[in-house]
mmCIF file of C-alpha atoms in Angstrom:
data_model
loop_
_atom_site.group_PDB
_atom_site.id
_atom_site.type_symbol
_atom_site.label_atom_id
_atom_site.label_comp_id
_atom_site.label_asym_id
_atom_site.label_seq_id
_atom_site.Cartn_x
_atom_site.Cartn_y
_atom_site.Cartn_z
ATOM 1 C CA MET A 1 50.152 114.515 49.992
ATOM 2 C CA GLU A 2 53.090 117.317 48.005
ATOM 3 C CA GLN A 3 55.377 114.755 47.801
ATOM 4 C CA SER A 4 52.757 112.812 45.383
ATOM 5 C CA ALA A 5 52.076 116.071 43.920
ATOM 6 C CA GLN A 6 55.229 116.920 42.315
ATOM 7 C CA GLN A 7 56.274 113.208 41.210
ATOM 8 C CA ALA A 8 52.913 113.558 39.557
ATOM 9 C CA LYS A 9 53.436 117.037 37.742
ATOM 10 C CA GLN A 10 57.168 115.217 36.915
ATOM 11 C CA LEU A 11 55.683 112.040 35.746
ATOM 12 C CA ASP A 12 53.234 114.667 33.064
ATOM 13 C CA HIS A 13 56.549 116.393 32.372
ATOM 14 C CA LEU A 14 58.095 113.305 31.362
ATOM 15 C CA ALA A 15 55.467 111.544 29.323
ATOM 16 C CA SER A 16 54.540 114.278 27.648
ATOM 17 C CA ALA A 17 55.718 114.527 23.658
ATOM 18 C CA PRO A 18 58.598 116.740 23.661
ATOM 19 C CA ASP A 19 58.642 119.699 21.166
ATOM 20 C CA MET A 20 59.549 119.343 17.622
ATOM 21 C CA PRO A 21 62.123 121.417 16.191
ATOM 22 C CA SER A 22 61.634 123.285 12.980
ATOM 23 C CA SER A 23 64.180 120.363 11.190
ATOM 24 C CA PRO A 24 65.190 116.413 12.021
ATOM 25 C CA PHE A 25 68.499 118.530 11.256
ATOM 26 C CA ALA A 26 68.200 121.057 13.792
ATOM 27 C CA ALA A 27 70.322 119.552 16.306
ATOM 28 C CA PHE A 28 73.069 119.270 13.460
ATOM 29 C CA GLY A 29 72.984 122.805 12.521
ATOM 30 C CA MET A 30 71.542 121.824 9.215
ATOM 31 C CA SER A 31 67.671 123.385 7.987
ATOM 32 C CA GLY A 32 64.941 121.030 6.835
ATOM 33 C CA PHE A 33 64.474 120.358 2.923
ATOM 34 C CA GLY A 34 62.693 122.576 1.541
ATOM 35 C CA GLU A 35 64.152 125.334 4.127
ATOM 36 C CA PRO A 36 66.816 127.736 3.150
ATOM 37 C CA PRO A 37 69.468 127.104 4.543
ATOM 38 C CA ALA A 38 71.489 128.385 7.725
ATOM 39 C CA PRO A 39 73.814 131.082 6.990
ATOM 40 C CA ALA A 40 77.277 130.049 6.862
ATOM 41 C CA ALA A 41 79.344 131.976 10.313
ATOM 42 C CA ALA A 42 82.458 133.638 8.837
ATOM 43 C CA GLU A 43 85.453 132.040 8.750
ATOM 44 C CA PRO A 44 88.762 133.674 10.172
ATOM 45 C CA ARG A 45 91.027 133.920 6.879
ATOM 46 C CA PRO A 46 94.618 134.140 7.794
ATOM 47 C CA ILE A 47 95.915 138.257 7.558
ATOM 48 C CA LEU A 48 98.222 137.024 4.793
ATOM 49 C CA GLU A 49 95.433 136.293 2.330
ATOM 50 C CA LEU A 50 93.408 139.516 3.392
ATOM 51 C CA GLU A 51 94.162 142.883 0.618
ATOM 52 C CA GLY A 52 93.286 146.088 0.965
ATOM 53 C CA GLU A 53 90.577 147.644 3.611
ATOM 54 C CA GLU A 54 89.375 144.878 4.746
ATOM 55 C CA ARG A 55 93.793 143.543 5.786
ATOM 56 C CA GLU A 56 93.799 147.501 6.925
ATOM 57 C CA ASP A 57 90.931 146.745 9.473
ATOM 58 C CA GLU A 58 92.423 143.757 10.808
ATOM 59 C CA LEU A 59 95.765 144.849 10.811
ATOM 60 C CA ASP A 60 94.315 147.511 12.776
ATOM 61 C CA ALA A 61 92.271 145.147 15.435
ATOM 62 C CA LEU A 62 95.756 143.526 15.948
ATOM 63 C CA SER A 63 97.824 146.488 16.562
ATOM 64 C CA ASP A 64 95.404 147.021 19.316
ATOM 65 C CA TRP A 65 95.451 143.682 20.477
ATOM 66 C CA VAL A 66 99.215 143.835 20.601
ATOM 67 C CA ASP A 67 99.770 147.194 22.090
ATOM 68 C CA ASP A 68 97.070 147.966 24.710
ATOM 69 C CA PHE A 69 97.332 143.467 26.247
ATOM 70 C CA PHE A 70 100.019 141.610 24.295
ATOM 71 C CA LEU A 71 102.611 143.650 24.825
ATOM 72 C CA PRO A 72 101.888 145.031 28.257
ATOM 73 C CA VAL A 73 101.193 141.770 29.239
ATOM 74 C CA TYR A 74 103.726 139.456 27.728
ATOM 75 C CA GLY A 75 105.376 141.598 26.556
ATOM 76 C CA ALA A 76 108.877 141.234 28.921
ATOM 77 C CA GLU A 77 111.786 143.005 28.524
ATOM 78 C CA VAL A 78 113.756 143.743 25.134
ATOM 79 C CA THR A 79 116.750 142.055 24.957
ATOM 80 C CA THR A 80 119.319 140.246 22.712
ATOM 81 C CA ALA A 81 117.519 137.342 23.655
ATOM 82 C CA ALA A 82 114.347 138.331 22.826
ATOM 83 C CA PRO A 83 114.195 141.185 20.174
ATOM 84 C CA TRP A 84 110.975 142.981 19.174
ATOM 85 C CA CYS A 85 110.600 145.877 16.897
ATOM 86 C CA LEU A 86 108.634 148.747 17.046
ATOM 87 C CA GLN A 87 107.297 148.720 13.505
ATOM 88 C CA TRP A 88 106.351 144.994 13.939
ATOM 89 C CA GLN A 89 103.717 145.722 11.356
ATOM 90 C CA GLU A 90 105.726 145.360 8.697
ATOM 91 C CA HIS A 91 107.544 142.441 9.003
ATOM 92 C CA ASP A 92 104.950 140.275 7.712
ATOM 93 C CA ASP A 93 106.097 136.124 9.817
ATOM 94 C CA VAL A 94 105.801 137.602 12.431
ATOM 95 C CA VAL A 95 101.972 139.394 11.859
ATOM 96 C CA ALA A 96 100.934 136.160 10.290
ATOM 97 C CA TRP A 97 102.240 134.575 13.704
ATOM 98 C CA LEU A 98 100.177 137.352 16.092
ATOM 99 C CA HIS A 99 97.888 137.293 13.884
ATOM 100 C CA ALA A 100 97.169 133.226 14.422
ATOM 101 C CA LEU A 101 97.965 134.095 18.278
ATOM 102 C CA TRP A 102 94.880 137.072 18.365
ATOM 103 C CA LEU A 103 92.258 134.308 16.904
ATOM 104 C CA ALA A 104 93.436 131.745 18.892
ATOM 105 C CA TYR A 105 93.348 133.773 21.997
ATOM 106 C CA GLN A 106 90.331 134.801 20.737
ATOM 107 C CA GLN A 107 88.792 131.221 20.365
ATOM 108 C CA HIS A 108 90.726 130.726 23.881
ATOM 109 C CA LYS A 109 88.923 133.347 26.139
ATOM 110 C CA ASP A 110 85.164 132.269 24.441
ATOM 111 C CA PRO A 111 82.843 130.880 27.462
ATOM 112 C CA GLU A 112 82.415 128.013 25.327
ATOM 113 C CA ALA A 113 86.240 126.902 26.373
ATOM 114 C CA GLY A 114 85.356 126.009 29.222
ATOM 115 C CA LEU A 115 86.989 127.342 32.527
ATOM 116 C CA GLY A 116 90.668 125.698 31.156
ATOM 117 C CA GLY A 117 90.032 127.767 27.981
ATOM 118 C CA LEU A 118 92.993 130.609 28.644
ATOM 119 C CA PHE A 119 95.401 128.125 30.269
ATOM 120 C CA VAL A 120 95.414 125.856 27.310
ATOM 121 C CA TRP A 121 96.350 129.335 25.023
ATOM 122 C CA HIS A 122 98.796 129.780 27.133
ATOM 123 C CA ARG A 123 100.378 126.421 27.198
ATOM 124 C CA ASP A 124 99.308 125.236 23.079
ATOM 125 C CA PHE A 125 99.584 128.627 21.463
ATOM 126 C CA LEU A 126 101.253 132.159 23.640
ATOM 127 C CA THR A 127 104.859 130.429 24.699
ATOM 128 C CA HIS A 128 105.481 128.731 21.016
ATOM 129 C CA ALA A 129 104.306 131.933 19.226
ATOM 130 C CA VAL A 130 106.085 134.345 22.112
ATOM 131 C CA ALA A 131 109.357 131.662 20.877
ATOM 132 C CA ALA A 132 109.794 131.962 17.405
ATOM 133 C CA ILE A 133 108.645 135.845 16.949
ATOM 134 C CA ARG A 134 110.998 136.499 19.810
ATOM 135 C CA ALA A 135 113.988 134.336 19.194
ATOM 136 C CA PRO A 136 118.101 135.281 19.088
ATOM 137 C CA ALA A 137 118.131 134.610 15.417
ATOM 138 C CA GLY A 138 114.397 135.176 14.956
ATOM 139 C CA PRO A 139 112.629 137.417 12.229
ATOM 140 C CA LEU A 140 113.092 140.072 14.327
ATOM 141 C CA SER A 141 116.874 139.486 15.503
ATOM 142 C CA ALA A 142 118.155 142.334 12.808
ATOM 143 C CA CYS A 143 115.597 145.096 15.240
ATOM 144 C CA MET A 144 115.890 146.677 18.773
ATOM 145 C CA THR A 145 117.474 144.405 21.181
ATOM 146 C CA SER A 146 118.329 147.173 23.509
ATOM 147 C CA PRO A 147 115.137 149.689 23.927
ATOM 148 C CA ASP A 148 117.975 152.686 24.251
ATOM 149 C CA ARG A 149 118.667 151.890 20.165
ATOM 150 C CA PRO A 150 115.509 151.595 18.797
ATOM 151 C CA ALA A 151 116.280 149.713 15.053
ATOM 152 C CA HIS A 152 113.819 148.157 12.602
ATOM 153 C CA ARG A 153 115.631 146.398 9.527
ATOM 154 C CA LEU A 154 113.849 144.177 7.146
ATOM 155 C CA LEU A 155 116.697 141.050 6.507
ATOM 156 C CA PRO A 156 116.431 139.094 2.710
ATOM 157 C CA GLY A 157 114.841 135.814 2.363
ATOM 158 C CA PRO A 158 116.158 133.403 0.326
ATOM 159 C CA PRO A 159 115.716 133.307 -3.362
ATOM 160 C CA PRO A 160 113.001 131.913 -5.013
ATOM 161 C CA SER A 161 114.183 127.790 -6.212
ATOM 162 C CA ALA A 162 116.010 127.205 -9.247
ATOM 163 C CA ARG A 163 112.768 125.696 -10.336
ATOM 164 C CA THR A 164 110.035 129.097 -9.734
ATOM 165 C CA GLU A 165 113.218 130.884 -11.453
ATOM 166 C CA LYS A 166 113.070 128.418 -14.608
ATOM 167 C CA ALA A 167 109.797 128.922 -14.781
ATOM 168 C CA ALA A 168 109.886 132.470 -15.189
ATOM 169 C CA HIS A 169 112.823 132.137 -17.718
ATOM 170 C CA THR A 170 110.648 129.652 -19.728
ATOM 171 C CA GLU A 171 107.826 131.870 -19.245
ATOM 172 C CA ALA A 172 109.760 135.520 -20.769
ATOM 173 C CA ASP A 173 110.684 133.179 -23.671
ATOM 174 C CA ARG A 174 107.668 132.272 -24.458
ATOM 175 C CA ASP A 175 106.622 135.643 -24.270
ATOM 176 C CA ALA A 176 109.476 137.349 -26.044
ATOM 177 C CA GLN A 177 108.736 134.576 -28.870
ATOM 178 C CA THR A 178 105.000 135.306 -29.159
ATOM 179 C CA PRO A 179 104.381 137.974 -32.322
ATOM 180 C CA ALA A 180 102.809 141.571 -31.250
ATOM 181 C CA PRO A 181 99.075 141.739 -32.079
ATOM 182 C CA THR A 182 98.552 144.138 -35.348
ATOM 183 C CA SER A 183 95.555 146.301 -35.995
#
């Protein structure tokens, strides 16, 4: 009898109308007609696109992650094969790499990433980023290669392309030919 009663409850539950969401599009994260749109989640932006206080705040948070988590766990020793720079924040390319790595870390440690999320981060992000940042001929190659000799030097990048130089000269020539407005 008890089993029959449980089955009857289950049949009643299954036969009842499902709860209808407020919008037929709710399952897709969309609001219905006439309803205000759902606020969009803030999308992370690359740190090199940020300016002013927003960039400084992001760089502070990134520095905390690098100093408190990344370096103690993945820093390894400094050698000529794996240079480092105590002033890494001044190397824009290193900042961009580490910021992307940090964003990926945040995404892959989230419970929604599943049990393999951090493995994917290690395999697809960490290994490649560290190899690029700390390569013997990488962006830090002119910096510290021995902990006993801290060093920091920004290497010059390539000059602008001929096309960019030509455009700059053309614009300068045009500006020089334009008479100054008189009042």
